[in-house]
Amino acid sequence: VFRPGKRPTFYLYPDGYCRVNPGDWDMSAKKSVQVTNVSFFKRKNLTYTLIPTQDWDDFDRVFEGIKKAITIAYSETQDKMHPPTSENQKEGYMLFAFDFLIDKDYKPWLLEVNASPGCSRNRRPDNMVQDLQTMFDQLVDVAILPLLQDSTPRLGNWIPIQTEEPNRSKKKEKIQVV
């Protein structure tokens, strides 16, 4: 969740799912061969494994890198996400989903950011539906109630990631794209 306003903040929900694809990732392969989209797997009758992050013993090894990637993604796109206008000083929130590829050395690679993530309950395992419900219940406490009641967010499992104050005069670093 991204809360714009005078002090932009990201709230990260760590209790997600890691999808283990049926084959190795090959950077030289055609995109259609290894798409990480669930719909692609269903159309091709391929299977994959879902592992809740809280059940993945090595998740702590990648979590700091995920938080860093989200912070860098914001700092590199802040002029688009949060342009410097008086209109954007209003409070609100935006929900994003960040998709990562984790390599054999546990380095997270940001693949995409979904500005309108699919959170449908359709065709999801029961435990994932329950986890989504918990996330949305806590989302109300983090993003909506503070707007209505002018209160401090109750975080639940959400983790705040403070972003730097937008510094529009700062020279941007180049991002390496592979």
XYZ file of C-alpha atoms in Angstrom:
178
model
C 0.000 0.000 0.000
C 1.289 3.443 -0.871
C -0.011 6.444 1.081
C 0.832 9.675 -0.682
C 0.607 13.006 1.074
C 3.167 15.205 2.722
C 5.214 12.224 3.944
C 4.781 9.352 1.458
C 4.916 5.912 3.063
C 4.778 2.380 1.759
C 3.262 -0.350 3.873
C 4.465 -3.794 2.882
C 2.473 -6.928 3.640
C 5.027 -9.739 4.003
C 2.608 -12.663 4.290
C 2.327 -13.441 0.611
C 2.986 -16.451 -1.550
C 5.965 -17.614 -3.517
C 5.064 -19.401 -6.716
C 7.622 -22.028 -7.654
C 7.557 -22.492 -11.399
C 7.917 -25.970 -12.891
C 11.217 -25.246 -14.666
C 14.356 -23.165 -14.431
C 14.251 -19.554 -15.577
C 16.215 -19.004 -18.773
C 17.044 -15.400 -19.653
C 17.458 -16.353 -23.323
C 14.095 -18.142 -23.602
C 11.069 -16.598 -25.250
C 8.736 -14.790 -22.893
C 5.814 -17.070 -23.748
C 7.759 -20.085 -22.499
C 8.190 -18.882 -18.934
C 5.552 -16.334 -18.140
C 4.939 -16.130 -14.396
C 1.254 -15.340 -14.843
C -1.132 -17.884 -13.300
C -3.536 -17.629 -16.251
C -0.775 -18.741 -18.608
C -0.170 -21.872 -16.529
C -3.868 -22.708 -16.383
C -4.303 -22.346 -20.170
C -1.340 -24.657 -20.784
C -2.381 -27.117 -18.034
C 0.952 -26.574 -16.289
C 1.322 -26.895 -12.551
C 3.251 -24.843 -10.047
C 3.694 -24.840 -6.294
C 2.533 -22.082 -3.949
C 4.495 -21.622 -0.741
C 3.282 -19.133 1.879
C 6.174 -16.788 2.673
C 5.766 -17.501 6.385
C 6.440 -21.197 5.605
C 9.507 -20.535 3.447
C 12.572 -20.922 5.668
C 14.726 -18.761 3.394
C 12.300 -15.839 3.025
C 14.249 -13.686 5.498
C 17.243 -13.980 3.147
C 15.367 -12.115 0.395
C 13.020 -9.862 2.362
C 15.519 -7.025 2.922
C 16.299 -7.028 -0.803
C 12.582 -6.866 -1.600
C 12.136 -3.855 0.707
C 15.149 -2.167 -0.886
C 13.826 -2.801 -4.422
C 10.445 -1.284 -3.521
C 12.146 1.790 -2.050
C 14.324 2.200 -5.161
C 11.325 1.697 -7.465
C 9.506 4.491 -5.646
C 12.468 6.859 -5.637
C 12.960 6.331 -9.375
C 9.283 6.854 -10.224
C 8.189 9.349 -7.574
C 7.652 12.128 -10.120
C 5.093 9.925 -11.908
C 3.493 8.361 -8.822
C 3.515 11.480 -6.681
C 3.983 14.578 -8.863
C 4.779 17.805 -7.002
C 1.349 19.453 -7.104
C -0.889 20.789 -4.368
C -3.496 18.213 -5.427
C -1.108 15.423 -4.393
C -0.722 16.704 -0.857
C -4.081 15.115 -0.073
C -4.203 11.893 1.848
C -5.258 8.652 0.206
C -3.800 5.302 -0.670
C -2.920 3.107 -3.641
C -2.566 -0.666 -3.644
C 0.266 -2.232 -5.650
C 1.517 -5.779 -6.116
C 5.232 -6.265 -6.689
C 6.306 -9.406 -8.550
C 9.828 -10.667 -7.982
C 11.987 -13.420 -9.373
C 14.317 -14.906 -6.748
C 17.545 -16.292 -8.186
C 19.624 -19.204 -6.894
C 21.659 -16.790 -4.749
C 18.428 -15.483 -3.137
C 18.676 -12.130 -4.879
C 15.229 -10.659 -5.647
C 14.724 -9.239 -9.136
C 11.766 -6.905 -9.551
C 9.795 -8.098 -12.582
C 6.787 -5.807 -12.519
C 4.603 -3.601 -10.394
C 0.859 -4.080 -10.735
C -1.103 -0.901 -10.098
C -4.350 -2.848 -10.071
C -3.508 -6.260 -8.614
C -5.938 -9.102 -9.063
C -7.151 -10.180 -5.643
C -10.086 -12.286 -6.709
C -11.005 -15.272 -4.586
C -11.785 -17.303 -7.685
C -9.638 -20.374 -8.242
C -7.474 -19.786 -5.185
C -6.721 -22.320 -2.467
C -8.792 -21.885 0.714
C -5.789 -20.869 2.818
C -4.882 -18.164 0.287
C -8.453 -16.817 0.347
C -8.277 -16.608 4.144
C -4.868 -14.885 3.979
C -6.246 -12.366 1.452
C -9.188 -11.663 3.763
C -6.822 -11.045 6.681
C -4.710 -8.736 4.517
C -7.772 -6.723 3.452
C -9.133 -6.541 6.997
C -5.787 -5.102 8.117
C -5.658 -2.859 5.032
C -8.741 -1.054 6.344
C -6.851 -0.363 9.598
C -3.728 0.833 7.756
C -5.121 2.877 4.906
C -8.802 3.718 5.305
C -9.599 4.273 8.996
C -6.722 6.762 9.468
C -8.233 8.876 6.672
C -11.705 8.786 8.180
C -10.729 9.170 11.828
C -7.488 11.177 11.529
C -5.731 8.470 13.516
C -2.467 6.557 13.445
C -2.610 3.364 11.355
C -2.923 0.074 13.261
C -0.374 -2.000 11.387
C -1.238 -5.622 12.063
C 1.221 -7.514 9.829
C 1.876 -4.497 7.581
C 5.415 -3.076 7.756
C 5.971 0.645 7.135
C 8.759 1.540 4.740
C 9.591 5.219 5.064
C 10.483 6.835 1.791
C 12.793 9.763 1.451
C 11.267 13.180 1.101
C 10.979 13.783 -2.630
C 14.151 15.551 -3.738
C 13.372 16.547 -7.297
C 16.727 18.262 -7.816
C 18.705 15.132 -6.935
C 20.497 13.556 -9.874
C 19.008 10.126 -10.547
C 21.193 7.049 -10.643
C 20.900 4.903 -13.711
C 19.201 1.567 -13.220
C 20.715 -1.425 -14.934
C 18.168 -3.401 -16.913
C 19.012 -6.977 -17.773
